[in-house]
Coordinates of C-alpha atoms in Angstrom, one line a residue:
Chain L
M13 CA 52.0 -13.9 -24.6
P14 CA 48.4 -13.5 -25.8
N15 CA 47.6 -17.2 -26.3
E16 CA 50.2 -19.0 -24.3
P17 CA 50.2 -20.1 -20.7
N18 CA 52.8 -17.9 -19.0
G19 CA 54.6 -20.9 -17.7
R20 CA 55.1 -19.7 -14.2
D21 CA 54.7 -22.3 -11.5
D22 CA 53.9 -19.7 -8.9
F23 CA 51.2 -18.0 -10.9
E24 CA 48.2 -16.9 -8.8
V25 CA 45.1 -15.6 -10.5
D26 CA 44.3 -12.0 -9.5
P27 CA 40.5 -12.2 -8.8
W28 CA 40.1 -8.5 -9.3
H29 CA 42.1 -8.1 -12.5
F30 CA 39.2 -7.0 -14.6
A31 CA 36.8 -5.8 -11.8
G32 CA 37.7 -2.1 -11.3
S33 CA 38.1 -0.6 -7.8
F34 CA 34.4 0.0 -7.1
L35 CA 33.3 -3.6 -7.8
A36 CA 36.4 -5.1 -6.2
N37 CA 35.8 -3.1 -3.0
M38 CA 32.1 -4.0 -3.0
L39 CA 32.6 -7.7 -3.6
S40 CA 35.7 -8.3 -1.5
R41 CA 33.9 -7.0 1.6
S42 CA 31.8 -10.1 1.7
I43 CA 34.8 -12.5 1.4
P44 CA 36.5 -13.5 4.7
D45 CA 40.3 -13.6 5.0
E46 CA 40.2 -17.2 6.2
P47 CA 37.9 -20.1 5.2
S48 CA 34.5 -19.7 6.9
H49 CA 32.5 -22.3 5.0
A50 CA 31.0 -25.6 6.2
A51 CA 32.8 -28.9 5.5
I52 CA 33.2 -29.3 1.7
P53 CA 31.3 -32.1 0.1
W54 CA 33.4 -34.6 -1.9
T55 CA 32.6 -37.2 -4.4
P56 CA 35.7 -38.9 -5.8
F57 CA 36.1 -38.8 -9.6
E58 CA 36.6 -42.4 -10.6
G59 CA 37.5 -43.7 -13.9
S60 CA 38.9 -41.6 -16.7
L61 CA 37.8 -38.5 -18.6
S62 CA 37.8 -40.6 -21.8
G63 CA 35.0 -42.6 -20.3
A64 CA 33.2 -39.8 -18.6
K65 CA 29.8 -38.3 -19.4
V66 CA 30.1 -34.6 -18.9
A67 CA 27.5 -31.9 -18.2
L68 CA 28.2 -28.1 -18.4
L69 CA 26.5 -25.4 -16.3
S70 CA 26.8 -21.6 -16.9
T71 CA 25.6 -18.7 -14.7
A72 CA 25.0 -16.5 -17.6
G73 CA 21.2 -16.6 -17.7
I74 CA 21.2 -18.6 -20.9
S75 CA 17.9 -20.0 -22.2
M76 CA 16.8 -21.7 -25.4
K77 CA 14.9 -19.2 -27.6
D78 CA 11.9 -21.6 -27.5
D79 CA 11.9 -21.5 -23.6
T80 CA 11.0 -18.8 -21.1
P81 CA 13.8 -16.3 -20.7
F82 CA 15.3 -15.5 -17.3
D83 CA 13.2 -12.7 -15.6
M84 CA 15.2 -9.4 -15.7
D85 CA 12.2 -7.2 -14.8
Y86 CA 12.1 -8.9 -11.3
E87 CA 15.7 -7.8 -10.6
R88 CA 15.0 -4.3 -12.0
K89 CA 12.1 -4.0 -9.5
H90 CA 14.1 -5.6 -6.7
P91 CA 17.8 -4.7 -7.2
T92 CA 18.9 -7.0 -4.3
R93 CA 17.2 -10.1 -5.7
G94 CA 17.8 -12.2 -8.8
D95 CA 15.9 -14.9 -10.8
S96 CA 16.6 -18.1 -8.9
S97 CA 15.3 -20.6 -11.6
F98 CA 17.3 -22.7 -14.0
R99 CA 17.0 -23.6 -17.6
R100 CA 17.8 -26.8 -19.5
L101 CA 20.0 -26.4 -22.6
R102 CA 20.3 -28.9 -25.4
A103 CA 23.6 -30.4 -26.1
D104 CA 23.5 -29.2 -29.7
A105 CA 22.6 -25.6 -28.7
T106 CA 24.3 -22.9 -30.7
A107 CA 24.5 -19.2 -30.3
D108 CA 21.7 -18.4 -32.7
Q109 CA 19.3 -20.7 -30.7
I110 CA 19.9 -19.1 -27.3
E111 CA 19.5 -15.8 -25.5
A112 CA 21.5 -14.7 -22.5
N113 CA 19.9 -12.4 -19.9
H114 CA 22.2 -11.1 -17.1
L115 CA 22.3 -7.5 -16.1
H116 CA 25.9 -7.6 -14.7
I117 CA 27.8 -8.4 -17.8
D118 CA 27.9 -7.7 -21.5
T119 CA 26.0 -10.8 -22.8
G120 CA 26.7 -9.9 -26.5
Y121 CA 29.9 -12.1 -26.6
I122 CA 27.9 -15.2 -25.5
E123 CA 25.2 -14.4 -28.1
R124 CA 27.9 -14.3 -30.7
D125 CA 29.8 -17.5 -29.6
L126 CA 28.2 -19.6 -26.9
N127 CA 31.5 -21.3 -26.3
V128 CA 32.9 -18.3 -24.4
A129 CA 30.7 -19.3 -21.5
L130 CA 29.3 -22.8 -22.3
P131 CA 31.8 -24.6 -24.6
L132 CA 29.5 -27.3 -26.1
D133 CA 31.3 -27.2 -29.4
R134 CA 34.7 -27.7 -27.7
L135 CA 33.3 -30.5 -25.5
R136 CA 31.9 -32.2 -28.6
E137 CA 35.3 -32.0 -30.3
L138 CA 37.0 -33.5 -27.2
A139 CA 34.4 -36.3 -27.2
A140 CA 34.8 -37.0 -30.9
E141 CA 38.6 -37.3 -30.4
G142 CA 38.1 -39.6 -27.5
H143 CA 39.5 -37.3 -24.8
V144 CA 36.0 -37.2 -23.1
G145 CA 33.5 -40.0 -23.0
S146 CA 30.3 -38.2 -24.0
L147 CA 28.2 -35.1 -23.6
A148 CA 25.2 -35.3 -21.3
E149 CA 21.9 -34.9 -23.1
T150 CA 21.1 -31.8 -20.9
H151 CA 23.3 -28.8 -19.9
Y152 CA 22.2 -26.0 -17.7
S153 CA 22.1 -22.3 -16.9
I154 CA 21.2 -20.3 -13.9
M155 CA 21.5 -16.6 -13.5
G156 CA 24.4 -15.9 -11.3
F157 CA 23.3 -12.7 -9.5
Q158 CA 21.2 -13.8 -6.5
G159 CA 21.7 -10.8 -4.3
A160 CA 20.6 -11.0 -0.7
D161 CA 18.9 -14.4 -0.8
S162 CA 20.3 -17.5 -2.6
S163 CA 18.1 -20.0 -0.7
Q164 CA 15.8 -20.8 -3.6
L165 CA 18.7 -21.4 -5.9
E166 CA 20.3 -23.6 -3.3
N167 CA 17.3 -25.5 -2.1
E168 CA 15.1 -25.8 -5.2
S169 CA 17.1 -25.2 -8.4
A170 CA 20.4 -26.9 -7.4
P171 CA 18.8 -30.2 -6.2
A172 CA 16.6 -30.3 -9.3
I173 CA 19.6 -29.9 -11.5
A174 CA 21.4 -32.6 -9.6
E175 CA 18.4 -35.0 -10.0
I176 CA 18.4 -34.5 -13.8
M177 CA 22.2 -35.1 -13.9
K178 CA 21.7 -38.3 -11.9
S179 CA 18.9 -39.5 -14.2
E180 CA 21.2 -39.0 -17.2
E181 CA 24.1 -40.8 -15.4
V182 CA 26.4 -37.8 -15.6
D183 CA 30.0 -38.6 -14.3
L184 CA 31.3 -35.1 -14.0
A185 CA 29.8 -31.6 -14.0
L186 CA 31.8 -28.5 -15.0
L187 CA 30.3 -25.2 -13.6
A188 CA 31.4 -21.9 -14.9
P189 CA 30.4 -18.6 -13.3
V190 CA 30.5 -15.6 -15.5
Chain D
M22 CA 27.3 -20.9 -8.0
G23 CA 29.5 -22.4 -5.4
L24 CA 26.3 -23.5 -3.6
V25 CA 25.2 -25.3 -6.7
A26 CA 28.5 -27.1 -7.0
R27 CA 28.1 -28.2 -3.4
K28 CA 24.6 -29.6 -4.0
I29 CA 25.6 -31.5 -7.1
E30 CA 28.6 -32.9 -5.3
E31 CA 26.5 -33.9 -2.3
A32 CA 24.2 -35.7 -4.7
G33 CA 27.1 -37.9 -5.8
I34 CA 28.4 -36.2 -8.9
P35 CA 32.0 -34.8 -8.9
T36 CA 32.2 -31.1 -9.9
V37 CA 34.8 -28.7 -11.1
T38 CA 34.1 -24.9 -10.9
L39 CA 35.9 -22.6 -13.2
N40 CA 36.1 -19.3 -11.4
M41 CA 37.4 -15.8 -11.9
I42 CA 36.7 -14.6 -8.4
W43 CA 38.2 -17.7 -6.9
V44 CA 38.6 -16.2 -3.4
Y45 CA 34.9 -16.9 -3.0
Q46 CA 36.2 -20.3 -2.2
R47 CA 36.9 -19.0 1.4
L48 CA 33.3 -18.1 1.8
V49 CA 31.5 -20.9 0.0
G50 CA 33.8 -24.0 0.0
M51 CA 33.6 -25.5 -3.5
P52 CA 34.9 -29.1 -4.0
R53 CA 37.4 -28.2 -6.9
V54 CA 38.2 -24.8 -8.2
A55 CA 40.0 -24.0 -11.4
A56 CA 40.9 -20.3 -11.1
I57 CA 41.1 -18.3 -14.3
E58 CA 42.1 -14.7 -15.0
H59 CA 39.6 -14.0 -17.8
P60 CA 37.1 -11.1 -18.0
F61 CA 33.6 -11.5 -16.7
G62 CA 31.3 -13.1 -19.2
R63 CA 34.0 -15.0 -21.1
P64 CA 35.5 -17.6 -18.7
F65 CA 36.6 -20.0 -21.5
G66 CA 38.1 -17.5 -23.9
D67 CA 37.2 -14.8 -26.4
V68 CA 34.7 -15.1 -29.3
D69 CA 36.0 -17.5 -31.9
D70 CA 39.2 -18.2 -30.0
V71 CA 38.8 -21.9 -30.4
T72 CA 42.3 -22.7 -29.2
R73 CA 42.0 -20.9 -25.9
Q74 CA 38.5 -22.2 -25.3
R75 CA 39.7 -25.8 -25.8
E76 CA 42.8 -25.2 -23.6
V77 CA 40.7 -23.9 -20.7
L78 CA 38.1 -26.6 -21.0
T79 CA 40.7 -29.3 -21.1
A80 CA 42.6 -27.8 -18.1
A81 CA 39.4 -27.5 -16.0
L82 CA 38.3 -31.0 -16.8
A83 CA 41.7 -32.4 -15.9
L84 CA 41.3 -31.0 -12.4
A85 CA 38.6 -33.7 -11.8
G86 CA 41.3 -36.3 -11.8
S87 CA 44.2 -34.4 -10.3
A88 CA 42.5 -32.8 -7.3
S89 CA 43.2 -34.9 -4.3
Q90 CA 41.3 -33.2 -1.5
P91 CA 38.1 -31.1 -1.0
G92 CA 38.6 -27.4 -1.6
A93 CA 41.5 -27.8 -4.1
V94 CA 42.3 -24.7 -6.0
E95 CA 44.4 -24.8 -9.2
H96 CA 45.4 -21.5 -10.8
L97 CA 45.2 -22.0 -14.6
P98 CA 48.2 -20.2 -16.2
F99 CA 46.4 -18.2 -18.9
Q100 CA 46.7 -14.5 -19.6
W101 CA 44.1 -12.5 -21.4
H102 CA 45.1 -10.9 -24.6
E103 CA 43.9 -7.4 -23.7
D104 CA 44.9 -4.9 -20.9
P105 CA 42.2 -4.8 -18.2
K106 CA 41.4 -1.1 -19.1
A107 CA 40.9 -2.0 -22.7
T108 CA 38.7 -5.1 -21.9
R109 CA 35.0 -4.4 -22.3
W110 CA 32.8 -6.7 -20.2
H111 CA 30.4 -4.3 -18.6
P112 CA 26.7 -4.2 -19.4
A113 CA 25.4 -1.2 -21.4
E114 CA 23.8 0.1 -18.3
P115 CA 24.9 -0.4 -14.7
S116 CA 23.2 -3.3 -13.0
P117 CA 20.3 -2.4 -10.8
I118 CA 22.2 -2.9 -7.5
I119 CA 25.2 -0.9 -8.8
A120 CA 22.9 1.9 -9.9
M121 CA 21.2 1.8 -6.5
M122 CA 24.5 2.1 -4.7
Q123 CA 25.8 4.8 -7.0
A124 CA 22.6 6.8 -6.4
R125 CA 23.0 6.4 -2.6
R126 CA 26.6 7.5 -2.8
A127 CA 25.7 10.5 -4.8
K128 CA 22.9 11.4 -2.4
K129 CA 25.3 11.1 0.6
A130 CA 27.9 13.3 -1.2
A131 CA 25.2 15.9 -1.9
Q132 CA 24.1 15.9 1.7
E133 CA 27.6 16.3 2.9
E134 CA 28.1 19.2 0.5
G135 CA 24.8 20.8 1.4

């Protein structure tokens, strides 16, 4: 059904459902059959959602129109690299106040309704109804395509984002790749 | 993105990552993954689909409390309203790396023919 969970307990998401064979073959080559990552960090979520201050992060290359946009020319000149910086987004940002720059998706949907990738309106509604404590003052975007080198994203942007979240006493971060 | 989740979690803030290509979990190791079968670019739902956006947001946030161990993956039971072949998510032009690979493939094919 279009807008209903399918109700199957054994449902497993097909990660390539929308990818097409070329992209699926290309991306799946980099993914091992068994876990190959280092130990996973873990911070227990304590308390309840109704008391939690929540921050959102999107990988859609979203910037406020009064801020510097993500640099797409860099990637056009260097196809195996991507802009590794991040942008702060205001909690009251709406689609007409942002732009989205990401060369791997159609960003038009996000520029029509920001909530498809960064659901600030929905989060605000949940907070107003008491299901969530509050919205962080700052939300975030990176540009998801990093190509051959993600070290600057990992070692510069990510710690800087975490520092701002800590300074705003964020209790929970929801990250959404596009 | 998974790397960013790890850094935020290491800094002492719990994270949930809503992810279409959730199998990246095996490569990256994210603390909590909510897997979603939505098209690229619209992880929470379609334009103006307030109901779906809210359901996905609520389900992803709930994983913060329900996940009991590092690396937990929950498959959110949502289906997209369009067939994959009818779903438009691609950019107007191929991304630079895809264009580069397609050009290489075409060159190789031309060499093999020639």
